[in-house]
N, CA, C and O atoms as CSV, one atom per row, in Angstrom:
chain,resi,resn,atom,element,x,y,z
A,1,MET,N,N,46.363,-22.532,7.850
A,1,MET,CA,C,45.634,-21.688,7.987
A,1,MET,C,C,44.939,-21.284,7.154
A,1,MET,O,O,43.757,-21.377,7.486
A,2,LYS,N,N,45.152,-20.696,5.809
A,2,LYS,CA,C,44.564,-19.817,4.591
A,2,LYS,C,C,43.597,-20.781,4.526
A,2,LYS,O,O,42.508,-20.312,4.197
A,3,TYR,N,N,43.602,-22.173,4.757
A,3,TYR,CA,C,42.950,-23.320,4.246
A,3,TYR,C,C,40.928,-22.854,4.929
A,3,TYR,O,O,39.829,-22.792,4.379
A,4,LEU,N,N,41.528,-22.613,6.546
A,4,LEU,CA,C,41.092,-22.058,7.530
A,4,LEU,C,C,40.327,-21.425,7.626
A,4,LEU,O,O,39.295,-21.820,8.168
A,5,LYS,N,N,40.484,-19.633,6.973
A,5,LYS,CA,C,40.115,-18.713,7.181
A,5,LYS,C,C,39.103,-18.473,5.610
A,5,LYS,O,O,38.484,-17.446,5.333
A,6,VAL,N,N,39.171,-19.579,4.867
A,6,VAL,CA,C,39.188,-19.672,3.322
A,6,VAL,C,C,37.377,-19.966,3.890
A,6,VAL,O,O,36.340,-19.557,3.368
A,7,THR,N,N,37.512,-20.556,4.743
A,7,THR,CA,C,36.523,-21.882,5.164
A,7,THR,C,C,35.825,-21.500,5.872
A,7,THR,O,O,34.802,-22.181,5.939
A,8,LEU,N,N,35.866,-20.429,6.685
A,8,LEU,CA,C,35.504,-19.515,8.221
A,8,LEU,C,C,34.395,-18.408,7.183
A,8,LEU,O,O,33.195,-18.136,7.176
A,9,PHE,N,N,35.607,-18.016,6.385
A,9,PHE,CA,C,34.727,-17.324,5.656
A,9,PHE,C,C,33.741,-17.345,4.740
A,9,PHE,O,O,33.129,-16.328,4.413
A,10,LEU,N,N,33.402,-19.120,4.008
A,10,LEU,CA,C,32.555,-18.962,3.217
A,10,LEU,C,C,31.315,-19.791,4.046
A,10,LEU,O,O,30.256,-20.172,3.549
A,11,MET,N,N,31.719,-19.940,5.318
A,11,MET,CA,C,30.716,-20.445,6.006
A,11,MET,C,C,29.617,-19.024,6.566
A,11,MET,O,O,28.390,-18.922,6.553
A,12,VAL,N,N,30.258,-18.459,6.838
A,12,VAL,CA,C,29.427,-17.072,6.842
A,12,VAL,C,C,29.190,-16.477,6.247
A,12,VAL,O,O,28.050,-16.152,6.581
A,13,LEU,N,N,29.550,-15.769,5.119
A,13,LEU,CA,C,28.916,-15.568,3.814
A,13,LEU,C,C,27.860,-16.900,3.477
A,13,LEU,O,O,26.777,-16.585,2.984
A,14,LEU,N,N,28.081,-18.152,3.682
A,14,LEU,CA,C,26.575,-18.240,3.692
A,14,LEU,C,C,25.035,-18.867,4.444
A,14,LEU,O,O,23.969,-19.323,4.031
A,15,ALA,N,N,25.800,-18.509,6.039
A,15,ALA,CA,C,24.719,-17.316,6.628
A,15,ALA,C,C,24.153,-16.902,6.638
A,15,ALA,O,O,22.975,-17.054,6.962
A,16,VAL,N,N,25.004,-15.765,6.093
A,16,VAL,CA,C,24.040,-14.502,6.310
A,16,VAL,C,C,23.453,-14.388,5.003
A,16,VAL,O,O,22.445,-13.691,4.886
A,17,SER,N,N,24.079,-15.142,3.716
A,17,SER,CA,C,23.089,-14.786,2.682
A,17,SER,C,C,21.834,-15.877,3.136
A,17,SER,O,O,20.854,-15.348,2.611
A,18,SER,N,N,21.506,-16.704,3.600
A,18,SER,CA,C,20.584,-17.794,4.317
A,18,SER,C,C,19.562,-16.356,5.166
A,18,SER,O,O,18.339,-16.477,5.228
A,19,CYS,N,N,19.980,-15.601,5.514
A,19,CYS,CA,C,18.903,-14.245,5.953
A,19,CYS,C,C,18.751,-13.801,5.208
A,19,CYS,O,O,17.944,-13.060,5.769
A,20,LYS,N,N,18.747,-13.205,3.545
A,20,LYS,CA,C,18.034,-13.340,3.599
A,20,LYS,C,C,16.396,-13.363,2.801
A,20,LYS,O,O,16.030,-14.470,2.405
A,21,LYS,N,N,15.440,-12.160,2.576
A,21,LYS,CA,C,14.454,-12.438,2.009
A,21,LYS,C,C,13.817,-13.445,0.666
A,21,LYS,O,O,13.435,-12.409,0.122
A,22,ASP,N,N,13.547,-14.114,0.059
A,22,ASP,CA,C,13.537,-15.348,-0.516
A,22,ASP,C,C,12.239,-14.275,-1.203
A,22,ASP,O,O,11.298,-13.780,-0.583
A,23,ASP,N,N,12.720,-14.071,-3.327
A,23,ASP,CA,C,12.462,-13.853,-3.422
A,23,ASP,C,C,11.230,-14.357,-3.933
A,23,ASP,O,O,10.625,-13.689,-4.771
A,24,ASP,N,N,10.565,-15.977,-3.344
A,24,ASP,CA,C,9.563,-16.111,-3.729
A,24,ASP,C,C,9.005,-16.420,-2.681
A,24,ASP,O,O,8.342,-17.457,-2.690
A,25,THR,N,N,9.056,-15.944,-1.941
A,25,THR,CA,C,8.047,-15.519,-0.743
A,25,THR,C,C,7.861,-14.252,-0.333
A,25,THR,O,O,7.913,-13.858,0.832
A,26,MET,N,N,7.616,-13.536,-1.418
A,26,MET,CA,C,7.229,-12.656,-1.390
A,26,MET,C,C,5.798,-12.356,-1.571
A,26,MET,O,O,5.066,-13.175,-2.127
A,27,THR,N,N,5.104,-10.577,-0.877
A,27,THR,CA,C,3.794,-11.341,-0.891
A,27,THR,C,C,3.322,-10.584,-2.311
A,27,THR,O,O,3.918,-9.575,-2.689
A,28,THR,N,N,2.208,-11.151,-3.062
A,28,THR,CA,C,1.707,-10.492,-4.346
A,28,THR,C,C,0.259,-10.150,-3.666
A,28,THR,O,O,-0.272,-10.331,-2.570
A,29,CYS,N,N,-0.097,-9.539,-4.957
A,29,CYS,CA,C,-2.142,-9.201,-4.668
A,29,CYS,C,C,-2.155,-9.094,-5.883
A,29,CYS,O,O,-1.377,-8.666,-6.736
A,30,THR,N,N,-3.837,-9.851,-5.853
A,30,THR,CA,C,-3.802,-9.111,-6.960
A,30,THR,C,C,-5.252,-9.123,-6.915
A,30,THR,O,O,-5.927,-9.870,-6.207
A,31,PRO,N,N,-5.774,-8.064,-7.883
A,31,PRO,CA,C,-7.161,-6.797,-7.617
A,31,PRO,C,C,-8.120,-7.883,-6.717
A,31,PRO,O,O,-7.969,-7.521,-5.551
A,32,ALA,N,N,-8.902,-8.881,-6.741
A,32,ALA,CA,C,-9.839,-9.280,-5.822
A,32,ALA,C,C,-8.868,-9.841,-4.611
A,32,ALA,O,O,-9.251,-10.788,-3.924
A,33,ASP,N,N,-7.640,-9.233,-4.392
A,33,ASP,CA,C,-7.085,-9.484,-2.961
A,33,ASP,C,C,-7.436,-7.839,-1.804
A,33,ASP,O,O,-7.448,-7.898,-0.574
A,34,TRP,N,N,-7.652,-6.698,-2.517
A,34,TRP,CA,C,-7.966,-5.750,-2.086
A,34,TRP,C,C,-9.789,-5.798,-1.830
A,34,TRP,O,O,-10.544,-5.083,-1.171
A,35,VAL,N,N,-9.912,-6.467,-2.312
A,35,VAL,CA,C,-11.961,-6.355,-1.895
A,35,VAL,C,C,-12.163,-6.361,-0.604
A,35,VAL,O,O,-11.526,-7.225,0.000
A,36,GLY,N,N,-12.758,-5.764,-0.056
A,36,GLY,CA,C,-13.123,-6.022,1.668
A,36,GLY,C,C,-13.837,-4.472,2.007
A,36,GLY,O,O,-14.050,-3.609,1.155
A,37,THR,N,N,-14.097,-4.380,3.264
A,37,THR,CA,C,-14.456,-3.178,3.872
A,37,THR,C,C,-13.632,-3.058,4.735
A,37,THR,O,O,-13.254,-4.065,5.334
A,38,TYR,N,N,-13.131,-1.827,5.039
A,38,TYR,CA,C,-11.540,-2.102,5.846
A,38,TYR,C,C,-12.194,-0.678,6.793
A,38,TYR,O,O,-12.881,0.289,6.467
A,39,VAL,N,N,-11.623,-1.103,8.004
A,39,VAL,CA,C,-12.305,0.419,9.160
A,39,VAL,C,C,-10.999,0.709,9.818
A,39,VAL,O,O,-10.088,-0.089,10.038
A,40,GLY,N,N,-11.053,1.927,10.084
A,40,GLY,CA,C,-9.211,2.350,10.679
A,40,GLY,C,C,-9.690,4.022,10.781
A,40,GLY,O,O,-10.760,4.476,11.184
A,41,THR,N,N,-8.252,4.879,10.160
A,41,THR,CA,C,-8.946,6.460,10.225
A,41,THR,C,C,-8.067,6.920,9.676
A,41,THR,O,O,-6.880,6.634,9.526
A,42,ILE,N,N,-9.056,8.082,9.198
A,42,ILE,CA,C,-8.450,8.913,8.116
A,42,ILE,C,C,-7.541,10.232,8.802
A,42,ILE,O,O,-8.198,10.975,9.532
A,43,ASP,N,N,-6.401,10.490,8.653
A,43,ASP,CA,C,-5.723,12.258,9.223
A,43,ASP,C,C,-5.765,12.971,8.265
A,43,ASP,O,O,-4.853,12.591,7.531
A,44,CYS,N,N,-6.478,14.109,7.641
A,44,CYS,CA,C,-6.341,14.699,6.774
A,44,CYS,C,C,-5.584,16.197,7.262
A,44,CYS,O,O,-6.306,16.821,8.039
A,45,ASP,N,N,-4.691,16.661,7.048
A,45,ASP,CA,C,-3.898,18.286,7.667
A,45,ASP,C,C,-3.660,18.491,8.725
A,45,ASP,O,O,-3.078,19.443,9.245
A,46,GLY,N,N,-4.432,16.913,9.455
A,46,GLY,CA,C,-4.184,16.660,11.263
A,46,GLY,C,C,-5.531,17.054,11.955
A,46,GLY,O,O,-5.704,17.540,13.073
A,47,ASN,N,N,-6.422,16.719,11.004
A,47,ASN,CA,C,-8.081,16.910,11.821
A,47,ASN,C,C,-8.202,14.628,11.308
A,47,ASN,O,O,-8.330,14.176,10.170
A,48,THR,N,N,-8.115,13.974,12.356
A,48,THR,CA,C,-8.129,12.258,12.435
A,48,THR,C,C,-9.677,12.074,12.545
A,48,THR,O,O,-10.266,12.606,13.486
A,49,GLU,N,N,-10.135,11.575,11.916
A,49,GLU,CA,C,-11.085,11.019,12.179
A,49,GLU,C,C,-11.885,9.140,11.834
A,49,GLU,O,O,-11.221,8.415,11.093
A,50,ASP,N,N,-12.763,8.768,12.216
A,50,ASP,CA,C,-12.788,7.198,11.860
A,50,ASP,C,C,-13.410,6.669,10.335
A,50,ASP,O,O,-14.430,7.217,9.918
A,51,ILE,N,N,-13.127,6.203,9.986
A,51,ILE,CA,C,-13.169,5.911,8.044
A,51,ILE,C,C,-13.613,4.503,8.422
A,51,ILE,O,O,-13.214,3.747,9.308
A,52,THR,N,N,-14.564,4.373,7.485
A,52,THR,CA,C,-14.686,2.581,7.019
A,52,THR,C,C,-14.443,2.709,5.421
A,52,THR,O,O,-14.937,3.637,4.780
A,53,VAL,N,N,-14.009,2.163,5.101
A,53,VAL,CA,C,-13.387,1.879,3.730
A,53,VAL,C,C,-13.688,1.128,2.191
A,53,VAL,O,O,-12.594,0.789,1.742
A,54,THR,N,N,-14.316,0.919,1.654
A,54,THR,CA,C,-14.713,-0.270,0.794
A,54,THR,C,C,-14.671,0.241,-0.124
A,54,THR,O,O,-14.917,1.348,-0.604
A,55,ILE,N,N,-13.908,-1.758,-0.685
A,55,ILE,CA,C,-13.564,-1.862,-2.095
A,55,ILE,C,C,-13.787,-3.104,-2.719
A,55,ILE,O,O,-13.536,-4.238,-2.311
A,56,THR,N,N,-14.300,-2.718,-3.773
A,56,THR,CA,C,-14.977,-3.276,-4.694
A,56,THR,C,C,-14.257,-3.678,-6.056
A,56,THR,O,O,-13.441,-2.817,-6.385
A,57,ALA,N,N,-14.328,-4.653,-6.855
A,57,ALA,CA,C,-13.776,-4.938,-8.012
A,57,ALA,C,C,-14.409,-4.367,-8.879
A,57,ALA,O,O,-15.438,-3.916,-8.377
A,58,SER,N,N,-14.323,-4.112,-10.096
A,58,SER,CA,C,-14.080,-3.345,-10.854
A,58,SER,C,C,-13.398,-3.979,-12.317
A,58,SER,O,O,-12.385,-3.476,-12.803
A,59,GLY,N,N,-14.060,-5.076,-12.899
A,59,GLY,CA,C,-13.768,-6.122,-14.112
A,59,GLY,C,C,-12.543,-7.427,-13.372
A,59,GLY,O,O,-12.562,-7.718,-12.176
A,60,THR,N,N,-11.741,-7.940,-14.207
A,60,THR,CA,C,-10.233,-8.488,-13.502
A,60,THR,C,C,-9.289,-7.597,-13.235
A,60,THR,O,O,-8.225,-8.086,-12.854
A,61,ASP,N,N,-9.356,-6.201,-13.332
A,61,ASP,CA,C,-7.859,-5.557,-13.267
A,61,ASP,C,C,-8.348,-4.272,-12.142
A,61,ASP,O,O,-7.603,-3.941,-11.219
A,62,ASP,N,N,-8.983,-3.966,-12.251
A,62,ASP,CA,C,-9.161,-2.757,-11.532
A,62,ASP,C,C,-9.833,-2.956,-10.572
A,62,ASP,O,O,-10.387,-4.055,-10.544
A,63,ILE,N,N,-10.088,-1.933,-9.310
A,63,ILE,CA,C,-10.560,-1.584,-7.811
A,63,ILE,C,C,-11.558,-0.589,-7.741
A,63,ILE,O,O,-11.346,0.428,-8.401
A,64,ILE,N,N,-12.535,-0.655,-7.125
A,64,ILE,CA,C,-13.362,0.959,-7.187
A,64,ILE,C,C,-12.661,0.768,-4.770
A,64,ILE,O,O,-12.207,-0.157,-4.097
A,65,ILE,N,N,-13.020,2.230,-4.488
A,65,ILE,CA,C,-11.819,2.623,-3.870
A,65,ILE,C,C,-13.393,3.373,-3.179
A,65,ILE,O,O,-14.061,3.278,-4.209
A,66,SER,N,N,-13.793,3.642,-2.753
A,66,SER,CA,C,-15.083,4.238,-1.746
A,66,SER,C,C,-15.029,4.531,-0.175
A,66,SER,O,O,-15.250,3.504,0.466
A,67,TYR,N,N,-14.804,5.606,0.578
A,67,TYR,CA,C,-15.067,5.670,1.933
A,67,TYR,C,C,-15.663,6.851,2.026
A,67,TYR,O,O,-15.548,7.720,1.161
A,68,GLN,N,N,-16.636,7.027,3.534
A,68,GLN,CA,C,-16.868,7.865,4.289
A,68,GLN,C,C,-16.252,8.518,5.767
A,68,GLN,O,O,-15.635,7.951,6.669
A,69,THR,N,N,-16.512,9.379,5.680
A,69,THR,CA,C,-16.483,9.892,7.290
A,69,THR,C,C,-17.639,10.618,7.690
A,69,THR,O,O,-18.583,10.807,6.923
A,70,ALA,N,N,-17.593,11.146,9.184
A,70,ALA,CA,C,-18.533,11.462,9.511
A,70,ALA,C,C,-18.575,12.917,8.595
A,70,ALA,O,O,-19.655,13.505,8.641
A,71,THR,N,N,-17.298,13.657,7.618
A,71,THR,CA,C,-17.911,14.914,7.388
A,71,THR,C,C,-17.737,14.712,6.143
A,71,THR,O,O,-18.706,15.280,5.639
A,72,VAL,N,N,-16.839,14.060,4.924
A,72,VAL,CA,C,-16.871,13.969,3.886
A,72,VAL,C,C,-16.693,12.813,3.764
A,72,VAL,O,O,-16.518,12.067,4.727
A,73,SER,N,N,-16.707,12.264,2.011
A,73,SER,CA,C,-16.873,10.897,1.533
A,73,SER,C,C,-15.509,11.370,0.096
A,73,SER,O,O,-14.838,12.388,-0.068
A,74,ALA,N,N,-15.612,9.912,-0.777
A,74,ALA,CA,C,-14.659,9.983,-1.479
A,74,ALA,C,C,-15.161,8.472,-3.231
A,74,ALA,O,O,-15.371,7.267,-3.370
A,75,ASP,N,N,-15.110,9.382,-3.838
A,75,ASP,CA,C,-15.293,6.817,-4.112
A,75,ASP,C,C,-14.688,7.561,-5.908
A,75,ASP,O,O,-15.013,8.361,-6.785
A,76,TYR,N,N,-13.008,5.983,-5.297
A,76,TYR,CA,C,-11.781,6.372,-7.195
A,76,TYR,C,C,-12.245,5.180,-7.649
A,76,TYR,O,O,-12.389,4.094,-7.089
A,77,ASP,N,N,-12.519,5.672,-9.089
A,77,ASP,CA,C,-13.025,4.273,-9.822
A,77,ASP,C,C,-12.239,5.021,-11.337
A,77,ASP,O,O,-11.861,6.131,-11.711
A,78,PRO,N,N,-12.301,3.618,-11.853
A,78,PRO,CA,C,-11.742,2.446,-11.155
A,78,PRO,C,C,-9.715,2.419,-11.674
A,78,PRO,O,O,-9.043,2.814,-12.626
A,79,LEU,N,N,-9.469,1.699,-10.356
A,79,LEU,CA,C,-7.709,1.999,-10.000
A,79,LEU,C,C,-7.269,1.034,-10.594
A,79,LEU,O,O,-7.783,-0.006,-10.182
A,80,PRO,N,N,-6.303,0.842,-11.646
A,80,PRO,CA,C,-5.554,-0.304,-11.938
A,80,PRO,C,C,-4.164,-0.850,-10.575
A,80,PRO,O,O,-2.972,-0.861,-10.882
A,81,PRO,N,N,-4.595,-1.193,-9.342
A,81,PRO,CA,C,-3.360,-1.509,-8.513
A,81,PRO,C,C,-1.738,-2.213,-9.104
A,81,PRO,O,O,-1.515,-2.464,-10.288
A,82,ASP,N,N,-1.164,-2.339,-8.443
A,82,ASP,CA,C,0.283,-2.974,-9.588
A,82,ASP,C,C,0.722,-3.677,-8.179
A,82,ASP,O,O,1.328,-3.091,-7.283
A,83,GLY,N,N,0.351,-4.889,-8.153
A,83,GLY,CA,C,0.235,-5.845,-7.521
A,83,GLY,C,C,0.253,-5.250,-5.836
A,83,GLY,O,O,0.068,-4.067,-6.122
A,84,CYS,N,N,0.320,-5.251,-4.749
A,84,CYS,CA,C,0.404,-4.782,-3.465
A,84,CYS,C,C,-0.271,-3.439,-3.459
A,84,CYS,O,O,-1.314,-3.207,-2.847
A,85,ASP,N,N,0.508,-2.430,-4.302
A,85,ASP,CA,C,0.405,-0.950,-4.343
A,85,ASP,C,C,-0.031,-0.742,-5.119
A,85,ASP,O,O,-0.447,-1.425,-6.055
A,86,LEU,N,N,-0.041,0.836,-4.784
A,86,LEU,CA,C,-1.354,1.719,-5.729
A,86,LEU,C,C,-0.712,3.241,-5.493
A,86,LEU,O,O,-0.569,4.013,-4.545
A,87,ASP,N,N,-0.376,3.209,-7.079
A,87,ASP,CA,C,0.242,4.753,-7.379
A,87,ASP,C,C,-0.173,4.919,-8.313
A,87,ASP,O,O,0.330,4.361,-9.288
A,88,ILE,N,N,-1.949,6.269,-8.542
A,88,ILE,CA,C,-2.540,6.853,-9.259
A,88,ILE,C,C,-2.802,8.162,-9.396
A,88,ILE,O,O,-3.668,8.808,-8.806
A,89,SER,N,N,-1.824,8.627,-10.401
A,89,SER,CA,C,-2.242,10.616,-10.333
A,89,SER,C,C,-3.305,11.116,-11.462
A,89,SER,O,O,-3.838,10.196,-12.083
A,90,ALA,N,N,-3.467,11.667,-11.610
A,90,ALA,CA,C,-4.632,12.607,-13.146
A,90,ALA,C,C,-4.476,13.961,-12.690
A,90,ALA,O,O,-3.789,14.333,-11.739
A,91,SER,N,N,-4.923,14.408,-13.180
A,91,SER,CA,C,-5.349,15.883,-13.118
A,91,SER,C,C,-6.008,16.759,-14.017
A,91,SER,O,O,-5.399,16.945,-15.071
A,92,GLY,N,N,-7.357,17.492,-13.848
A,92,GLY,CA,C,-8.352,17.933,-14.774
A,92,GLY,C,C,-9.171,18.681,-14.052
A,92,GLY,O,O,-9.449,18.656,-12.853
A,93,GLY,N,N,-9.732,19.747,-15.452
A,93,GLY,CA,C,-11.249,21.131,-14.593
A,93,GLY,C,C,-9.559,21.258,-13.616
A,93,GLY,O,O,-9.924,21.020,-12.465
A,94,GLY,N,N,-8.666,21.401,-13.588
A,94,GLY,CA,C,-8.157,22.446,-12.725
A,94,GLY,C,C,-7.416,22.201,-11.122
A,94,GLY,O,O,-6.970,22.999,-10.298
A,95,PHE,N,N,-7.547,20.490,-11.147
A,95,PHE,CA,C,-7.708,19.662,-10.136
A,95,PHE,C,C,-6.379,18.581,-10.750
A,95,PHE,O,O,-6.461,17.807,-11.703
A,96,THR,N,N,-5.688,18.726,-10.236
A,96,THR,CA,C,-4.439,18.057,-9.851
A,96,THR,C,C,-5.600,16.637,-8.658
A,96,THR,O,O,-6.585,16.955,-7.991
A,97,ALA,N,N,-5.087,15.388,-8.760
A,97,ALA,CA,C,-4.692,14.065,-7.242
A,97,ALA,C,C,-4.117,13.373,-7.590
A,97,ALA,O,O,-3.752,13.285,-8.762
A,98,SER,N,N,-3.846,12.666,-6.728
A,98,SER,CA,C,-2.989,11.539,-6.639
A,98,SER,C,C,-2.854,10.890,-5.485
A,98,SER,O,O,-2.524,11.444,-4.436
A,99,VAL,N,N,-3.214,9.122,-5.666
A,99,VAL,CA,C,-3.671,7.847,-4.608
A,99,VAL,C,C,-2.315,7.129,-4.045
A,99,VAL,O,O,-2.273,7.073,-5.274
A,100,ASP,N,N,-1.755,6.833,-3.759
A,100,ASP,CA,C,-0.559,6.553,-2.720
A,100,ASP,C,C,-0.659,5.982,-2.060
A,100,ASP,O,O,-0.591,6.443,-0.921
A,101,GLY,N,N,-0.943,4.262,-2.272
A,101,GLY,CA,C,-1.318,3.005,-1.128
A,101,GLY,C,C,-0.750,1.520,-1.079
A,101,GLY,O,O,-0.049,0.982,-1.937
A,102,GLU,N,N,-1.060,1.156,-0.271
A,102,GLU,CA,C,-0.339,-0.557,-0.129
A,102,GLU,C,C,-1.330,-1.476,1.084
A,102,GLU,O,O,-1.854,-1.160,2.152
A,103,LEU,N,N,-1.253,-2.790,0.253
A,103,LEU,CA,C,-2.474,-3.446,0.748
A,103,LEU,C,C,-1.103,-4.357,1.474
A,103,LEU,O,O,-0.231,-4.918,0.811
A,104,ASP,N,N,-1.190,-4.328,3.136
A,104,ASP,CA,C,-0.334,-5.895,3.684
A,104,ASP,C,C,-1.110,-6.498,3.887
A,104,ASP,O,O,-1.873,-5.941,4.677
A,105,GLY,N,N,-1.407,-7.387,3.626
A,105,GLY,CA,C,-2.772,-8.758,4.119
A,105,GLY,C,C,-3.606,-8.277,4.156
A,105,GLY,O,O,-4.141,-7.890,3.117
A,106,ASN,N,N,-4.225,-8.022,5.554
A,106,ASN,CA,C,-6.125,-7.195,6.323
A,106,ASN,C,C,-5.318,-5.794,6.656
A,106,ASN,O,O,-5.888,-5.151,7.538
A,107,SER,N,N,-3.958,-5.100,6.079
A,107,SER,CA,C,-3.683,-3.639,6.342
A,107,SER,C,C,-3.760,-2.844,5.475
A,107,SER,O,O,-2.823,-2.783,4.679
A,108,LEU,N,N,-4.507,-2.263,5.376
A,108,LEU,CA,C,-4.422,-1.103,4.134
A,108,LEU,C,C,-4.055,0.100,4.862
A,108,LEU,O,O,-4.257,0.181,6.074
A,109,THR,N,N,-3.512,1.063,4.170
A,109,THR,CA,C,-2.796,2.443,3.741
A,109,THR,C,C,-2.548,2.764,2.939
A,109,THR,O,O,-2.060,2.134,2.001
A,110,PHE,N,N,-2.856,4.152,3.026
A,110,PHE,CA,C,-2.730,5.181,1.149
A,110,PHE,C,C,-3.165,6.367,1.726
A,110,PHE,O,O,-3.929,6.580,2.668
A,111,THR,N,N,-2.640,6.984,1.105
A,111,THR,CA,C,-2.003,8.793,1.323
A,111,THR,C,C,-2.930,9.451,-0.064
A,111,THR,O,O,-2.343,9.409,-1.145
A,112,GLU,N,N,-4.054,9.923,-0.044
A,112,GLU,CA,C,-4.852,10.749,-1.031
A,112,GLU,C,C,-4.255,12.525,-0.757
A,112,GLU,O,O,-4.256,13.246,0.240
A,113,THR,N,N,-3.704,12.758,-2.439
A,113,THR,CA,C,-3.640,14.367,-2.498
A,113,THR,C,C,-4.007,14.798,-3.705
A,113,THR,O,O,-3.916,14.402,-4.867
A,114,ILE,N,N,-4.774,16.399,-2.694
A,114,ILE,CA,C,-5.521,17.320,-3.795
A,114,ILE,C,C,-4.888,18.655,-4.110
A,114,ILE,O,O,-4.028,19.222,-3.436
A,115,SER,N,N,-5.402,19.044,-5.156
A,115,SER,CA,C,-5.003,19.812,-5.229
A,115,SER,C,C,-5.403,21.059,-6.007
A,115,SER,O,O,-5.384,21.043,-7.238
A,116,ASP,N,N,-5.695,21.929,-5.453
A,116,ASP,CA,C,-6.336,22.833,-7.131
A,116,ASP,C,C,-5.350,24.348,-7.597
A,116,ASP,O,O,-5.860,25.393,-8.003
A,117,GLY,N,N,-4.138,24.151,-7.442
A,117,GLY,CA,C,-3.089,24.531,-8.119
A,117,GLY,C,C,-2.198,26.076,-6.725
A,117,GLY,O,O,-1.093,26.565,-6.486
A,118,THR,N,N,-3.575,26.187,-6.273
A,118,THR,CA,C,-3.390,26.942,-4.973
A,118,THR,C,C,-3.550,26.321,-3.414
A,118,THR,O,O,-2.524,26.706,-2.854
A,119,ASN,N,N,-3.998,25.881,-2.864
A,119,ASN,CA,C,-4.979,24.730,-1.861
A,119,ASN,C,C,-4.141,23.477,-2.555
A,119,ASN,O,O,-4.032,23.213,-3.753
A,120,THR,N,N,-3.467,22.647,-1.156
A,120,THR,CA,C,-3.262,20.946,-1.303
A,120,THR,C,C,-3.792,20.895,0.388
A,120,THR,O,O,-3.610,21.418,1.487
A,121,THR,N,N,-4.635,19.773,-0.383
A,121,THR,CA,C,-5.134,18.853,1.353
A,121,THR,C,C,-4.956,17.415,1.016
A,121,THR,O,O,-5.132,16.748,-0.004
A,122,SER,N,N,-4.447,17.108,2.519
A,122,SER,CA,C,-3.160,15.672,1.859
A,122,SER,C,C,-4.375,14.418,3.538
A,122,SER,O,O,-4.539,14.578,4.748
A,123,CYS,N,N,-4.862,13.334,2.483
A,123,CYS,CA,C,-5.768,12.470,4.106
A,123,CYS,C,C,-4.253,11.770,3.724
A,123,CYS,O,O,-3.419,11.990,2.846
A,124,SER,N,N,-4.380,10.575,5.139
A,124,SER,CA,C,-3.416,9.820,5.101
A,124,SER,C,C,-4.472,8.424,5.718
A,124,SER,O,O,-4.871,8.561,6.875
A,125,VAL,N,N,-4.746,7.601,5.237
A,125,VAL,CA,C,-5.624,6.272,5.374
A,125,VAL,C,C,-5.201,5.233,6.190
A,125,VAL,O,O,-4.911,4.325,5.412
A,126,THR,N,N,-4.992,4.838,7.415
A,126,THR,CA,C,-4.741,3.426,8.041
A,126,THR,C,C,-5.898,2.573,8.602
A,126,THR,O,O,-6.311,2.798,9.740
A,127,ALA,N,N,-6.281,1.877,8.053
A,127,ALA,CA,C,-7.406,0.689,8.416
A,127,ALA,C,C,-7.405,-0.787,7.944
A,127,ALA,O,O,-6.818,-1.263,6.972
A,128,THR,N,N,-7.913,-1.181,8.530
A,128,THR,CA,C,-7.996,-3.083,8.712
A,128,THR,C,C,-9.385,-3.641,8.482
A,128,THR,O,O,-10.488,-3.158,8.735
A,129,ARG,N,N,-8.945,-5.054,7.806
A,129,ARG,CA,C,-10.155,-5.020,6.885
A,129,ARG,C,C,-10.745,-6.263,7.755
A,129,ARG,O,O,-10.146,-7.313,7.987
A,130,GLN,N,N,-11.852,-5.963,8.117
A,130,GLN,CA,C,-13.152,-6.475,8.745
A,130,GLN,C,C,-13.593,-8.017,8.047
A,130,GLN,O,O,-14.613,-8.596,8.423
């Protein structure tokens, strides 16, 4: 009976461990994977607009993100993505800016936060590659 319990336990353990995600199949991104034109929406502190985001390569390791809406535009360059993630912060001239994003296949999401020490604006972008 003890042998049967141990065997059953090992079978359950094997079944559960086979369900976990295999690290070899995890998605990895290169800067070239980010390149493209994305269309979606941007929400800046509750105000939502349509957006077109263009990402181009800058050398082999960096990307340039540009976007345009009816009321706002921005250019970020060069930014070094970390695989499929982007986490950049910079400050100067009394401003602090950060961009935190992710590329998941053809889906791009990022949040940018800009602060002048008194006021902070946060914009979240959700877009799909065209």
